[in-house]
Amino acid sequence: MATWLTVMTGKSGRIFPGHRLSAAGGDATPQLGQTRLATRPRRPVVVARAGISGASRTRLTASCETAGMRITVLAGGVGAARFLRGLKAAAPDAEITVIGNTGDDISLFGLHVSPDLDTVLYTLGGGISEEQGWGRAEETFTVLHELAAYGAGPGWFALGDRDFATHIARTSMLRAGAPLSAVTRALSERWRPGVTLLPMTDDQVETRVTIDAGGDAGSRTVHFQEWWVRMRAAVPAVAITFSGAQAAAPAPGVLEAIAAADCVLLPPSNPVVSVGTILAVPGIEAALRAKTVVGVSPIIAGAPVRGMADACLAAIGVEATAAAVAAHYGAGLLDGWLVDDQDKPAVDDPRLAGIAVRALPLYMTDLAASAQIARSALSLAGELACRAS
Amino acid sequence: MATWLTVMTGKSGRIFPGHRLSAAGGDATPQLGQTRLATRPRRPVVVARAGISGASRTRLTASCETAGMRITVLAGGVGAARFLRGLKAAAPDAEITVIGNTGDDISLFGLHVSPDLDTVLYTLGGGISEEQGWGRAEETFTVLHELAAYGAGPGWFALGDRDFATHIARTSMLRAGAPLSAVTRALSERWRPGVTLLPMTDDQVETRVTIDAGGDAGSRTVHFQEWWVRMRAAVPAVAITFSGAQAAAPAPGVLEAIAAADCVLLPPSNPVVSVGTILAVPGIEAALRAKTVVGVSPIIAGAPVRGMADACLAAIGVEATAAAVAAHYGAGLLDGWLVDDQDKPAVDDPRLAGIAVRALPLYMTDLAASAQIARSALSLAGELACRAS
């Protein structure tokens, strides 16, 4: 097994059940270079929820097995999917549950499209367009062209033929009365993503963006996809809301997966319209506050790695920096935070008191890089879980 | 203009408004050879509805313009579409209204498929697969293969990508609350079929086939398409019913198109599950009985030209012959009947008293052949309308 995970003794209960202590030193020494675990100064971590602060840290290192380990991940689209691919490589025998954002879901041509759930399924199932990060590989666009010939809109959302099949299958099952969670389970049977993918809710939640229409036109509110895809988030958002969220319930299995998790990871997803949407479903954030939560910054050197998260952060008055995003989540939710080496000053940012921050390379340039980030997240979670125990 | 139409004098009202009397003889002589108008013995035609029997027939022949002529056609799928192509060529300036069968409509993958309406649109709009007679030319099957990968059924109905777009567009409009007639009008805007296509009804009518399940299994009833496509009508049907027909209303414009028609034509469509279904919608048959109706036999030499009409006829106890089909429609509905030369004896079949029968080549081998059949139908309708006036 890999020797990358720092493992604590003295933990009670089943936190990282697969961990095996090994003889100290030798080949069991963790590869800490990339996570800078060994080099950065330590500071006390306040784990507010457990009422235990600065628990003494036994510096035993150990080899680690992730078999049977339960990891729950809150996922948006591309960033989450690539992180999950790394996580699967890092913890191939773990039980991974993914809670997917459905606020981006949209009805197009009368079909229910779930962009984030599909990106996770396609990526983990081997069907993703690697170039785009979303949509199907080897895609064709016959259906869309034909729909355009009928004058059926909208013209600004690209759906390929292979992708259409997913939406047809999903919509057909939904119309027959199946909840989205059951539909997602059915679609997963084909993709075999190696994780349990759950929508955050079976209820309808729609992310809406209020934009300044300019001049005397006042503001108007559009579906998130219209702002994101059609306007490319170039029109400033004055507000982002999650319509229906307050009345929504977590989908079956969501709270259970959080409760049973050894740790919860936040991939480098959009903090506002991916993770933020999931947190807006009543009960989910409260459940997370009782767990060890480690996040990966989607912002590197003041810019989103991908997408236009900065435009979303601006809408809620949060600076587009790795530190500001962590502060936005807050120490009540977040226990650990991975930032890129370029954002190393965040490690000692006073706004992040109570959050253990690690700096490491965060660009998911390939599977190896993604896996290393996932290992670092698990490593940090392991440390923090131990401190809290 | 073509000189093919026999035109009567003495008719009152606007029956064939485009008809122009010409000088007798010369180049105005109708090309009667193919319709055998001139050669077969005439017999009295009883036009029951008008109470006028055997009206004297003025043997004037004339050139004819079809501009402004109003023709209404009851249409099934492939046979009707090919006939309509011929009719458009024969009467390019006529106002043609097509009342399409929707009893074959089926929900597949949650999408509303209207096979007969689509066959008419694709054929007249230039998008049909000429080889098949149905479906789109240059078709691909990516969506269907993907749906199969999801395990979504049924596997026995072929829908191509281009075709899927039609069903997606239709279903989307239906879900938004548009009736099928409005949806058909919207789809027609793309295909510009050169006719006004109306569904027989906006209500749901489903053609169902009761089959003998064999042995002690008794009988079971399936959707027409399951019997027709999946079983290839090889399992004997013991009954064919039109579920919902009794409660259905003709779609907007249907009764008006019949009332305003100078003549009504029945193409060589299936008498049971195409024309028969349309006739099952309350009000339509009664409206037809007040008009001059000419049909084209779908049976030649005891066999259907295409499809498995014989299996449908067997289910309702009607012999698969040109004469038996006309007798099934009856003289109350049918005024004229075109049969193939091979079925010439039908001309004097006593069962067809009251129906003017003409024998001519009925194979629609190409556009010219179809146009000639349409001309013959119009010619006969013109004669009969005159007799009734």
PDB file of C-alpha atoms in Angstrom, chain A residues 109-111 122 136 140 142-143 146-147 149-150 161-162 164-166 168-169 172 175 187 190-191, chain B residues 109-111 122 136 140 142-143 146-147 149-150 161-162 164-166 168-169 172 175 187 190-191:
ATOM      1  CA  PHE A 109     -36.465  20.855 -25.113  1.00  0.00           C
ATOM      2  CA  GLY A 110     -38.732  19.433 -22.419  1.00  0.00           C
ATOM      3  CA  LEU A 111     -35.954  17.168 -21.166  1.00  0.00           C
ATOM      4  CA  TYR A 122     -19.398  10.512 -17.648  1.00  0.00           C
ATOM      5  CA  ARG A 136     -19.634  12.965 -24.118  1.00  0.00           C
ATOM      6  CA  THR A 140     -22.276  14.247 -32.683  1.00  0.00           C
ATOM      7  CA  THR A 142     -27.604  15.619 -35.305  1.00  0.00           C
ATOM      8  CA  VAL A 143     -30.520  15.997 -32.908  1.00  0.00           C
ATOM      9  CA  GLU A 146     -32.647  19.053 -36.356  1.00  0.00           C
ATOM     10  CA  LEU A 147     -34.223  20.824 -33.410  1.00  0.00           C
ATOM     11  CA  ALA A 149     -34.420  23.345 -38.039  1.00  0.00           C
ATOM     12  CA  TYR A 150     -37.714  23.187 -36.138  1.00  0.00           C
ATOM     13  CA  ASP A 161     -26.673  13.047 -29.500  1.00  0.00           C
ATOM     14  CA  ARG A 162     -25.092  10.796 -26.883  1.00  0.00           C
ATOM     15  CA  PHE A 164     -29.474  13.605 -25.447  1.00  0.00           C
ATOM     16  CA  ALA A 165     -29.948   9.905 -24.779  1.00  0.00           C
ATOM     17  CA  THR A 166     -29.120  10.469 -21.122  1.00  0.00           C
ATOM     18  CA  ILE A 168     -34.288  11.253 -22.685  1.00  0.00           C
ATOM     19  CA  ALA A 169     -33.729   8.283 -20.383  1.00  0.00           C
ATOM     20  CA  SER A 172     -38.673   9.240 -19.201  1.00  0.00           C
ATOM     21  CA  ARG A 175     -42.207  11.259 -15.967  1.00  0.00           C
ATOM     22  CA  LEU A 187     -28.153   5.748 -14.910  1.00  0.00           C
ATOM     23  CA  ARG A 190     -24.632   1.851 -16.955  1.00  0.00           C
ATOM     24  CA  TRP A 191     -21.664   4.043 -16.040  1.00  0.00           C
TER      25      TRP A 191
ATOM     26  CA  PHE B 109     -38.860   6.679 -24.223  1.00  0.00           C
ATOM     27  CA  GLY B 110     -41.364   9.166 -22.845  1.00  0.00           C
ATOM     28  CA  LEU B 111     -41.657  10.863 -26.228  1.00  0.00           C
ATOM     29  CA  TYR B 122     -41.189  13.769 -44.177  1.00  0.00           C
ATOM     30  CA  ARG B 136     -35.633  10.137 -42.234  1.00  0.00           C
ATOM     31  CA  THR B 140     -28.084   7.752 -37.817  1.00  0.00           C
ATOM     32  CA  THR B 142     -26.604   7.233 -31.933  1.00  0.00           C
ATOM     33  CA  VAL B 143     -29.377   8.117 -29.495  1.00  0.00           C
ATOM     34  CA  GLU B 146     -27.105   5.031 -26.165  1.00  0.00           C
ATOM     35  CA  LEU B 147     -30.585   4.373 -24.830  1.00  0.00           C
ATOM     36  CA  ALA B 149     -26.794   1.065 -23.236  1.00  0.00           C
ATOM     37  CA  TYR B 150     -29.008   2.448 -20.468  1.00  0.00           C
ATOM     38  CA  ASP B 161     -31.406  10.664 -34.458  1.00  0.00           C
ATOM     39  CA  ARG B 162     -33.143  12.962 -36.935  1.00  0.00           C
ATOM     40  CA  PHE B 164     -35.805  11.700 -32.395  1.00  0.00           C
ATOM     41  CA  ALA B 165     -35.581  15.456 -32.853  1.00  0.00           C
ATOM     42  CA  THR B 166     -39.118  15.496 -34.219  1.00  0.00           C
ATOM     43  CA  ILE B 168     -38.496  15.723 -28.792  1.00  0.00           C
ATOM     44  CA  ALA B 169     -39.880  18.878 -30.388  1.00  0.00           C
ATOM     45  CA  SER B 172     -41.894  19.463 -25.663  1.00  0.00           C
ATOM     46  CA  ARG B 175     -45.968  19.138 -22.439  1.00  0.00           C
ATOM     47  CA  LEU B 187     -43.765  21.029 -37.287  1.00  0.00           C
ATOM     48  CA  ARG B 190     -40.361  23.392 -41.121  1.00  0.00           C
ATOM     49  CA  TRP B 191     -41.395  20.786 -43.674  1.00  0.00           C
TER      50      TRP B 191
END
